[in-house]
PDB file of C-alpha atoms in Angstrom:
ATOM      1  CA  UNK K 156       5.541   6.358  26.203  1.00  0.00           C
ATOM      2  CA  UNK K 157       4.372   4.745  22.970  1.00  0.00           C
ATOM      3  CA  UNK K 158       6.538   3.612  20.265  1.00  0.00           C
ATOM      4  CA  UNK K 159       6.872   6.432  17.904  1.00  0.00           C
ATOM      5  CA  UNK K 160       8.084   5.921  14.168  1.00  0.00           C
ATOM      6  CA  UNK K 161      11.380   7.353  14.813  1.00  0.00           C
ATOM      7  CA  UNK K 162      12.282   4.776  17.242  1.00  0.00           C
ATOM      8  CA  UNK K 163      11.615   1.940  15.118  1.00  0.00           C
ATOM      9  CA  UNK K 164      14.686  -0.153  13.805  1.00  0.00           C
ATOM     10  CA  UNK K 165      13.980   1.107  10.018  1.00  0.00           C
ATOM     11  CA  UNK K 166      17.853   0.919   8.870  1.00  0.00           C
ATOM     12  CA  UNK K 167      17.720  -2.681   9.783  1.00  0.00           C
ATOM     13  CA  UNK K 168      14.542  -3.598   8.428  1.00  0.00           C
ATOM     14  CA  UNK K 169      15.465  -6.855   6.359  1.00  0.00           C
ATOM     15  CA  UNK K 170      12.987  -7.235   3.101  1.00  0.00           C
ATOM     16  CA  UNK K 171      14.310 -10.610   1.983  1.00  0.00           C
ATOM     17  CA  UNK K 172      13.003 -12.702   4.979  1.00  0.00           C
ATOM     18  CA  UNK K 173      10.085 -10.085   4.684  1.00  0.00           C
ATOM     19  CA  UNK K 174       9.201 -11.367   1.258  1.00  0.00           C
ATOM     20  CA  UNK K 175       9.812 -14.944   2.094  1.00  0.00           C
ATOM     21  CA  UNK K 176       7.743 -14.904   5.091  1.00  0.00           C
ATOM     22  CA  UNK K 177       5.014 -13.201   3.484  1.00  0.00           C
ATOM     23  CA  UNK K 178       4.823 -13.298   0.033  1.00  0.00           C
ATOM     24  CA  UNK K 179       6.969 -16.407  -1.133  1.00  0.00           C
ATOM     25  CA  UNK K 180       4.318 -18.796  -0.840  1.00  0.00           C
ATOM     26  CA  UNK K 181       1.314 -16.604  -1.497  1.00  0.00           C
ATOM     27  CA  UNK K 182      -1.466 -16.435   0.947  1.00  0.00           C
ATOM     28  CA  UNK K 183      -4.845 -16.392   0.125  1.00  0.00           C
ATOM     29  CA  UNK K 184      -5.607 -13.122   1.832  1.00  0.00           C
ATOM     30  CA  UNK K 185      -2.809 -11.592  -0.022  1.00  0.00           C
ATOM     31  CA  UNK K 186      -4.529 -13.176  -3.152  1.00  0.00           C
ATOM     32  CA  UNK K 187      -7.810 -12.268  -2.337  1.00  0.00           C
ATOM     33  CA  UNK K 188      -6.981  -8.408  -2.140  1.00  0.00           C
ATOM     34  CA  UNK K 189      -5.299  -8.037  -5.341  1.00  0.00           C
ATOM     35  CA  UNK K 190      -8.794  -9.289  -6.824  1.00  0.00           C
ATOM     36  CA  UNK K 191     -10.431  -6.848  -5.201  1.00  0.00           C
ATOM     37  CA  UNK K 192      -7.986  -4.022  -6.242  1.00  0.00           C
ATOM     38  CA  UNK K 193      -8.053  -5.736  -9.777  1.00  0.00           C
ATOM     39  CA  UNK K 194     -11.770  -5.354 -10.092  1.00  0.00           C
ATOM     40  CA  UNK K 195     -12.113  -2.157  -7.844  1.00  0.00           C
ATOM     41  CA  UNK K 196      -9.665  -0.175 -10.210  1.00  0.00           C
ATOM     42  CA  UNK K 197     -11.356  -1.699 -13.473  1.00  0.00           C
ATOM     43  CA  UNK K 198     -14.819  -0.699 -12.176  1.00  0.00           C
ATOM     44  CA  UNK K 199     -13.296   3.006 -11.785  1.00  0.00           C
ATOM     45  CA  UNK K 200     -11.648   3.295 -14.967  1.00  0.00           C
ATOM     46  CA  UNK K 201     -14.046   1.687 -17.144  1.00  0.00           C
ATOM     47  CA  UNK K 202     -16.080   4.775 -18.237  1.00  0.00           C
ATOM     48  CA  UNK K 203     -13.422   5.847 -20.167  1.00  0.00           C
ATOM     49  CA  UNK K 204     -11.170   8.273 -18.184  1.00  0.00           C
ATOM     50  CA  UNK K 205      -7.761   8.677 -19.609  1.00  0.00           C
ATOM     51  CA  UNK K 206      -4.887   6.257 -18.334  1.00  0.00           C
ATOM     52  CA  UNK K 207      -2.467   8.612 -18.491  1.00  0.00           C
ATOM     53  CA  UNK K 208      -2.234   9.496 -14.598  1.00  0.00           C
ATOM     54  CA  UNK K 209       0.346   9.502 -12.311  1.00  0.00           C
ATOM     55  CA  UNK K 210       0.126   6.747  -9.362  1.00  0.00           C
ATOM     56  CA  UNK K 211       1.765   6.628  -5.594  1.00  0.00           C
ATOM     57  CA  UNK K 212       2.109   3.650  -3.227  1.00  0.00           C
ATOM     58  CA  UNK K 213       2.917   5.354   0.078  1.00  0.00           C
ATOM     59  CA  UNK K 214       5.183   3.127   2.232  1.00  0.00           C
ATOM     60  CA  UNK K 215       5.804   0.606  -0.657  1.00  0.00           C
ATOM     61  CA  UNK K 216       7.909  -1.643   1.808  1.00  0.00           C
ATOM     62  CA  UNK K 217       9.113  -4.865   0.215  1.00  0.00           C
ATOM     63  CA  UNK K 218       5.642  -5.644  -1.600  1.00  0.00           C
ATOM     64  CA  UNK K 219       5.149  -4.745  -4.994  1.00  0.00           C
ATOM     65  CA  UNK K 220       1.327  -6.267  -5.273  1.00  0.00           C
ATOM     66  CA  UNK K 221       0.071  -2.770  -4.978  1.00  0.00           C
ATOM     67  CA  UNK K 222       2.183  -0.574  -7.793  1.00  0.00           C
ATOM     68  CA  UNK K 223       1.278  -4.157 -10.043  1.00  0.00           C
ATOM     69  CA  UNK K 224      -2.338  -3.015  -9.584  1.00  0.00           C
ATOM     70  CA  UNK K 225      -1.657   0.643 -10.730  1.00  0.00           C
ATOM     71  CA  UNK K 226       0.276  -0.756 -13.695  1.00  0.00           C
ATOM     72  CA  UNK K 227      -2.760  -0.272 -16.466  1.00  0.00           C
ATOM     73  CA  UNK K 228      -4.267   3.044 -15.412  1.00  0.00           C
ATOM     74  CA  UNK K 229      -0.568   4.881 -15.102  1.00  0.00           C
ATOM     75  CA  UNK K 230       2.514   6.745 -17.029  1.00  0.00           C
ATOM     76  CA  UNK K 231       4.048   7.148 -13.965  1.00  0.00           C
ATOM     77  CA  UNK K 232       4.050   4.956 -10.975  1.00  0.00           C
ATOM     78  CA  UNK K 233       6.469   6.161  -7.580  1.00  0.00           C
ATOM     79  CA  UNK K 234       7.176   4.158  -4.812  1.00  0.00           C
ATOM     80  CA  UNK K 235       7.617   6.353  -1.882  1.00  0.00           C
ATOM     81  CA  UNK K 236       9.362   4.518   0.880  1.00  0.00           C
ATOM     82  CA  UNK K 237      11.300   5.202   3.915  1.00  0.00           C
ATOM     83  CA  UNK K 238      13.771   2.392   4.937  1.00  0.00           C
ATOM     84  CA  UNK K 239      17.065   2.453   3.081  1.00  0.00           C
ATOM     85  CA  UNK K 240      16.871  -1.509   3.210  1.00  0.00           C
ATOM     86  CA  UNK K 241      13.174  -1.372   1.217  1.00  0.00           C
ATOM     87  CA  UNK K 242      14.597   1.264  -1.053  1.00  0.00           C
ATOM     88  CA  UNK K 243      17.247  -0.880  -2.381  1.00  0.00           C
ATOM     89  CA  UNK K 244      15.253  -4.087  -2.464  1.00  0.00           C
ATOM     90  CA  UNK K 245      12.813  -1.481  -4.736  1.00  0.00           C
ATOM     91  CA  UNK K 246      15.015  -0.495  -6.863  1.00  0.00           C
ATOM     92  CA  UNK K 247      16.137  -3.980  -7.630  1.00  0.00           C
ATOM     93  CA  UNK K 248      12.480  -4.608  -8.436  1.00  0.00           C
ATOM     94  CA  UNK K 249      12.510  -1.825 -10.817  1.00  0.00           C
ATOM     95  CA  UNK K 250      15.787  -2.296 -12.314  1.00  0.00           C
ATOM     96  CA  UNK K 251      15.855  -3.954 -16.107  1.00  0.00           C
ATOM     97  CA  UNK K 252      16.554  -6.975 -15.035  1.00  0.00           C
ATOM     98  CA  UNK K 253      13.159  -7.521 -13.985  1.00  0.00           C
ATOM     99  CA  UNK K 254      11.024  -7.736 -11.085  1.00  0.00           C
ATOM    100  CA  UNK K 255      11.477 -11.343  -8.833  1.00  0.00           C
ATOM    101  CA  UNK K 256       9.350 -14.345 -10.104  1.00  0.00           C
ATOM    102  CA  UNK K 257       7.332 -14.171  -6.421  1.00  0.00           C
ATOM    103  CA  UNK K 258       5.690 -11.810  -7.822  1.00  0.00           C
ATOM    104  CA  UNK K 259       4.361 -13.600 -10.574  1.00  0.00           C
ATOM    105  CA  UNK K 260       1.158 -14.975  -8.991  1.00  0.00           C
ATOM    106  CA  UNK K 261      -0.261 -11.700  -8.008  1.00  0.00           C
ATOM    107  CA  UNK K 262       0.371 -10.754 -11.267  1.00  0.00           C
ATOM    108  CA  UNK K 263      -1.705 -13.878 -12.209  1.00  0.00           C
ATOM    109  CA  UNK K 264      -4.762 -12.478 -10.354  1.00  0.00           C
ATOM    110  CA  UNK K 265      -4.492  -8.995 -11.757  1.00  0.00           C
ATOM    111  CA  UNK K 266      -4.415 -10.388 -15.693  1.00  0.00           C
ATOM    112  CA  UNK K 267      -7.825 -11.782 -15.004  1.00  0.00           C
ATOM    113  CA  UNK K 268      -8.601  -7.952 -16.325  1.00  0.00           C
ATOM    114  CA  UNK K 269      -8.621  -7.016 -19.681  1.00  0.00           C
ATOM    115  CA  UNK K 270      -6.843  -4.011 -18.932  1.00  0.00           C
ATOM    116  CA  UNK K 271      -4.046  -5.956 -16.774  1.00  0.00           C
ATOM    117  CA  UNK K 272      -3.664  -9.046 -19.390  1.00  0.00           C
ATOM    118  CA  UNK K 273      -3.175  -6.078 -22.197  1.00  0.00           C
ATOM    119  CA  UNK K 274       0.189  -5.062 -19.810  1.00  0.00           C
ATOM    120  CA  UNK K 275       3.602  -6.711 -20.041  1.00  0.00           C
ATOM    121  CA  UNK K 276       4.918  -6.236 -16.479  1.00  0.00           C
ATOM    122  CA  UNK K 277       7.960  -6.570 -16.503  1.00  0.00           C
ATOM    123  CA  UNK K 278       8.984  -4.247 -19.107  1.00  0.00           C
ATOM    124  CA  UNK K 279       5.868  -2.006 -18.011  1.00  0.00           C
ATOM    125  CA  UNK K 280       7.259  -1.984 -14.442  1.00  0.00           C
ATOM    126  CA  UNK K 281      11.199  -1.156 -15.255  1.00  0.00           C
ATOM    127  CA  UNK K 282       9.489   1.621 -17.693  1.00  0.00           C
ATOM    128  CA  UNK K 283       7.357   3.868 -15.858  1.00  0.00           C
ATOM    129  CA  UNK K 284       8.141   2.612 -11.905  1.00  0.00           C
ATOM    130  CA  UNK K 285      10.632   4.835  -9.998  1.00  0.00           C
ATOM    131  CA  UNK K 286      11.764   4.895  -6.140  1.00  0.00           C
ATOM    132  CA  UNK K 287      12.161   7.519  -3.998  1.00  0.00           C
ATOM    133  CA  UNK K 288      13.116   7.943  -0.076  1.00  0.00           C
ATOM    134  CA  UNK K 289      10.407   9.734   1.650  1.00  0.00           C
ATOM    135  CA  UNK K 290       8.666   9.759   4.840  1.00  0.00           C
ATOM    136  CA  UNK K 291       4.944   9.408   4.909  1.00  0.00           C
ATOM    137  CA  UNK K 292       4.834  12.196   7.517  1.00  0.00           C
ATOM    138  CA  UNK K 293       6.344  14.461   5.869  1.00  0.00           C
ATOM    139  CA  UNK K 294       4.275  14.754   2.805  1.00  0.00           C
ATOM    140  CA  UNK K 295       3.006  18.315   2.694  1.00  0.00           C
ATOM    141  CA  UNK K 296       0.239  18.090   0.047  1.00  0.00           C
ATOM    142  CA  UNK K 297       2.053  19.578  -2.104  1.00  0.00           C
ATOM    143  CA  UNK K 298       2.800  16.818  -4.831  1.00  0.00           C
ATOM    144  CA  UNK K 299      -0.278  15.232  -6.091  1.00  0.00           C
ATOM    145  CA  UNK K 300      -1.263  11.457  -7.587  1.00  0.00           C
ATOM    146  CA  UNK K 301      -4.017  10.595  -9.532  1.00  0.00           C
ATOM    147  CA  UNK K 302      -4.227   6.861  -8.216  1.00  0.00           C
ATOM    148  CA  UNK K 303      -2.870   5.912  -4.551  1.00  0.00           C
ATOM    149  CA  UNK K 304      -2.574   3.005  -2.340  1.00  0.00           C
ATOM    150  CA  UNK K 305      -0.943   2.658   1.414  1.00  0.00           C
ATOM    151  CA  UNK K 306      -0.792  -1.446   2.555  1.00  0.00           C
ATOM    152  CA  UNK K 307       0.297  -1.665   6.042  1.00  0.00           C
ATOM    153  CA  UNK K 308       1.860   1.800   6.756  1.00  0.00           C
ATOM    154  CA  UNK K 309      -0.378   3.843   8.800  1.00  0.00           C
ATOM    155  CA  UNK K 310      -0.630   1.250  11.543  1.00  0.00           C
ATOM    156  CA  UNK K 311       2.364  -0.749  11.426  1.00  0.00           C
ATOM    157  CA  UNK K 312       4.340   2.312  11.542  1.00  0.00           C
ATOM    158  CA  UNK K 313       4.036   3.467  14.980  1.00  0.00           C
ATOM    159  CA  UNK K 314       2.058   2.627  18.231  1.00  0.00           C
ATOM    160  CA  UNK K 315       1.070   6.637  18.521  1.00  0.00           C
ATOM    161  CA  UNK K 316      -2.635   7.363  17.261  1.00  0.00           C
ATOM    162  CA  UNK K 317      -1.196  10.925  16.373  1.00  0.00           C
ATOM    163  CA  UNK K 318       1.277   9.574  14.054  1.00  0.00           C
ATOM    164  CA  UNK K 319      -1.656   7.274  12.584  1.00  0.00           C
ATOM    165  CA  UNK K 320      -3.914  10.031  11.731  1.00  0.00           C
ATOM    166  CA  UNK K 321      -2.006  11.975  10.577  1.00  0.00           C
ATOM    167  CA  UNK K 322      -0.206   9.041   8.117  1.00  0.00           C
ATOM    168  CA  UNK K 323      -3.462   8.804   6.995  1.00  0.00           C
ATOM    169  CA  UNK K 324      -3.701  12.355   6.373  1.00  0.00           C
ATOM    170  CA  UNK K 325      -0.471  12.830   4.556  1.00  0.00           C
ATOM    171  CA  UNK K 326      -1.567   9.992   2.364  1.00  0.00           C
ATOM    172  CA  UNK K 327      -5.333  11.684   1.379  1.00  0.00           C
ATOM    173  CA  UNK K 328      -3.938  14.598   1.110  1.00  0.00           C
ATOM    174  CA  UNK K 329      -1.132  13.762  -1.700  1.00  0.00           C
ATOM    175  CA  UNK K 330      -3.931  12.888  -3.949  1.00  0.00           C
ATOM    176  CA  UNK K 331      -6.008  14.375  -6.637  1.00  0.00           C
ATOM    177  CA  UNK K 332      -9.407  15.034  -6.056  1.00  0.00           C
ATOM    178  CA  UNK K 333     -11.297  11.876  -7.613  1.00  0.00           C
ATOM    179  CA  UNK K 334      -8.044   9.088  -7.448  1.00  0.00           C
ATOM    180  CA  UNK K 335      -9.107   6.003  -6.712  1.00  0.00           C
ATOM    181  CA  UNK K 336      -7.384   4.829  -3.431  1.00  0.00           C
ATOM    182  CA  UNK K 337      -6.631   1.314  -1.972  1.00  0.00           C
ATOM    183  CA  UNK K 338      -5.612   1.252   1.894  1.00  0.00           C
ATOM    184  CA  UNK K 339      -4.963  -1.591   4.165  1.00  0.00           C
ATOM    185  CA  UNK K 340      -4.401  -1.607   7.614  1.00  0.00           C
ATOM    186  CA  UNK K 341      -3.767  -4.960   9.933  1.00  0.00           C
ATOM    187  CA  UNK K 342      -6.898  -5.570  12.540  1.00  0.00           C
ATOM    188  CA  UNK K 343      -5.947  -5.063  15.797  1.00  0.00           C
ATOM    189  CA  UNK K 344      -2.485  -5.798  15.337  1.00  0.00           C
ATOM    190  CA  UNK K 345       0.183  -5.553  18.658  1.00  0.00           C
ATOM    191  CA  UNK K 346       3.290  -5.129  16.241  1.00  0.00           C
ATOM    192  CA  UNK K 347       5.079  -7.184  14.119  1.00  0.00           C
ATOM    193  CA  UNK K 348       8.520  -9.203  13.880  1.00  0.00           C
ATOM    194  CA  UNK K 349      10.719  -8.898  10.737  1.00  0.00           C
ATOM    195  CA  UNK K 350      13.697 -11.082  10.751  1.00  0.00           C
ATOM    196  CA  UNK K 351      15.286  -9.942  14.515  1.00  0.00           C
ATOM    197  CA  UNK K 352      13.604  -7.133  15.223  1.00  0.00           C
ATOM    198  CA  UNK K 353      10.318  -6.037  16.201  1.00  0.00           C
ATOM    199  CA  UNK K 354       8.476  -3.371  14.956  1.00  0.00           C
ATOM    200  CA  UNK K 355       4.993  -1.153  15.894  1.00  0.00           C
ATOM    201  CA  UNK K 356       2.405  -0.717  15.404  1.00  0.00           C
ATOM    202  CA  UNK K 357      -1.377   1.002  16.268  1.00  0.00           C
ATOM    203  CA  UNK K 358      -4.122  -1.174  16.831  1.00  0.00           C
ATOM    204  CA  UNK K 359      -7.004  -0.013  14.614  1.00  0.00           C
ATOM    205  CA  UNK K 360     -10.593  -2.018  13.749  1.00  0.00           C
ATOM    206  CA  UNK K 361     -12.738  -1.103  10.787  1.00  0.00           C
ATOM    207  CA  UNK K 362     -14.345   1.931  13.384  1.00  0.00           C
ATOM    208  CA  UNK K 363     -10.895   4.021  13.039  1.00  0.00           C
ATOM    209  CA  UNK K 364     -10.039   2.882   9.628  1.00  0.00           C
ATOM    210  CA  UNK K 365     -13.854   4.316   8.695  1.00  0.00           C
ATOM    211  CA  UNK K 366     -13.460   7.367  11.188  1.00  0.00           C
ATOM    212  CA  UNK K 367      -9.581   8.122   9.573  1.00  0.00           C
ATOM    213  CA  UNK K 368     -10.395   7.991   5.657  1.00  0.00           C
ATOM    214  CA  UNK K 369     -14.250   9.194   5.881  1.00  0.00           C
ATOM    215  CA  UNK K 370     -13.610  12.838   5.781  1.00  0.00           C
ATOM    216  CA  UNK K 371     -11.651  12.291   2.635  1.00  0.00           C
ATOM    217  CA  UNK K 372     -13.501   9.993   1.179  1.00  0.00           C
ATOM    218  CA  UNK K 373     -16.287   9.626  -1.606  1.00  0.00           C
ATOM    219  CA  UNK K 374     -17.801   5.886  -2.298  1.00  0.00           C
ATOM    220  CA  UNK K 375     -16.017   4.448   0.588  1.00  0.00           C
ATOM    221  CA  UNK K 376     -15.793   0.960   0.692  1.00  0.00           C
ATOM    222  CA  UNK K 377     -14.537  -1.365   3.419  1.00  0.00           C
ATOM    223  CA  UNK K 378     -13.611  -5.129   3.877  1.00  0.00           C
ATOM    224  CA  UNK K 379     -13.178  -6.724   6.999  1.00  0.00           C
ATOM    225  CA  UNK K 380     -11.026  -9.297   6.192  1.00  0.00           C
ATOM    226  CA  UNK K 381     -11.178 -12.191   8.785  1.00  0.00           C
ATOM    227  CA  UNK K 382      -7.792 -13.554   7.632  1.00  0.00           C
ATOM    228  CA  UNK K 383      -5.099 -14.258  10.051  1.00  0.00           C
ATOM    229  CA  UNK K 384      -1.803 -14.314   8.607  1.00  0.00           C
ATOM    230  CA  UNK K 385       0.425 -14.560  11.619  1.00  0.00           C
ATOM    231  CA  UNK K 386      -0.326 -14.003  15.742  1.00  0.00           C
ATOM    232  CA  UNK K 387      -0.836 -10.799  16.998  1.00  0.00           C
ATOM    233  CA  UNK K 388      -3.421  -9.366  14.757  1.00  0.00           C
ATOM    234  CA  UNK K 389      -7.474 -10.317  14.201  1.00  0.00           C
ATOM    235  CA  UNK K 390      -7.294  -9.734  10.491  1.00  0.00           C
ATOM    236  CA  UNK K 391      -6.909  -7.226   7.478  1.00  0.00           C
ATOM    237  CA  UNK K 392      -9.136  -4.134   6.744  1.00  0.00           C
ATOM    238  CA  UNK K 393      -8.824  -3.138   3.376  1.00  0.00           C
ATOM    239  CA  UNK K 394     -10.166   0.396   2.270  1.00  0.00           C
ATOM    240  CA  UNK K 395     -11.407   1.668  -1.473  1.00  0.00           C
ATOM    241  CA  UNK K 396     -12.633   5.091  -2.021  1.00  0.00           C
ATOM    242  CA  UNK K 397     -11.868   8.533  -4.341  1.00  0.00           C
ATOM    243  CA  UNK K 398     -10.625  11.214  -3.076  1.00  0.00           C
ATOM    244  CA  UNK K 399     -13.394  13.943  -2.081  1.00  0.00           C
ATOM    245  CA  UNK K 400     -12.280  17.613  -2.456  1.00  0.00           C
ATOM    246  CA  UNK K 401     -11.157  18.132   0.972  1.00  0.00           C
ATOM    247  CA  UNK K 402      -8.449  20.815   1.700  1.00  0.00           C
ATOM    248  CA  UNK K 403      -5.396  19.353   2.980  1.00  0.00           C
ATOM    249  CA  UNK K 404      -4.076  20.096   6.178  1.00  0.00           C
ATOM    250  CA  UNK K 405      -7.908  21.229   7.424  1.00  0.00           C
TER     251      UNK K 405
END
């Protein structure tokens, strides 16, 4: 039987070696997408809507790149995330005493933008970011975001194409008809090792990534990444897109 979510090691899942394996020394990849979220986001907020929404990174994990890139558009940013590990390493993040200095050179990338180098982050992140333990799957539509993103959730949750449709539903359908979304799902990936333990995932190419979001999705936009970042995966598909006004759950 395939690897469903529930059987993962979650309650073990270390985020320090996760951060130092992946983010310490920042790849160019990693790098890479947070220009493309940087300019993505400006592009979709330049014609003067109001930056007073309410953002959601879905499976925040120990990577704060994408709530950084919500930072300018947002009064309220929530990092929804599942392992008790993750939740404590977030709230860390969040607390007053600052955010870690790894994050610093995404940070670097993002104040390219007008709208970005306006921000303070530090005090900007303590002030409006907040954590919560949730499960992706069992977001019922019923609380709604104005800006989203989901890095490495759908896929990397599970090895069960059920459970990564329907991630990908949950996710769509927590959002506001128009939010700007940013998604990214590893290509092809056979699962993943986080300190000692292993973890799923579903393999996906840009075909299912496309096929998952498109019914969701105005103005989608899709990057095949041809990155590798570690063995075990062909690359990084990164997603951009608003959210269409498709009933949840249909």
């Amino acid at each position: 039987m395939d690897g469903r979510s529930a059987d993962a090691p979650w309650s073990t899942f270390d985020p320090e070696a996760y951060v130092d394996t992946d983010y310490r020394s920042p790849l160019e990849v990693d790098l890479l997408i947070v220009r493309l979220m940087r300019d993505y986001f400006g592009k979709c907020f330049e014609d003067g809507v109001p930056r007073t929404g309410r953002g959601v990174d879905v499976g925040a994990g120990a990577n704060l790149y994408p709530a950084l890139s919500m930072l300018p558009w947002c009064e309220k940013v929530l990092l929804l995330e599942y392992a008790r590990p993750n939740v404590e390493y977030l709230e860390k993040q969040a607390s007053p005493a600052g955010f870690d200095t790894v994050w610093d050179s995404f940070w670097d990338q993002l104040s390219a933008h007008p709208a970005y180098a306006a921000v303070e982050p530090r005090g900007r992140f303590g002030e409006i970011v907040r954590v919560e333990r949730a499960n992706l799957l069992d977001l019922d539509g019923q609380r709604r975001w104005d800006i989203g993103t989901m890095f490495f959730v759908a896929d990397s949750m599970s090895e069960c194409p059920d459970e990564f449709r329907r991630g990908v539903t949950c996710f769509m359908g927590a959002l506001t008809e128009g939010a700007p979304f940013a998604t990214a799902f590893m290509k092809e990936s056979d699962g993943y090792q986080v300190g000692d333990h292993r973890y799923p995932a579903y393999r996906v190419n840009e075909e299912r990534v496309r096929e998952s979001l498109c019914d969701w999705a105005d103005d989608l936009e899709i990057h095949d990444l041809h990155h590798m970042v570690r063995e075990g995966h062909e690359g990084i598909i990164l997603a951009f897109g608003r959210r269409n006004s498709a009933i949840a759950g249909s």
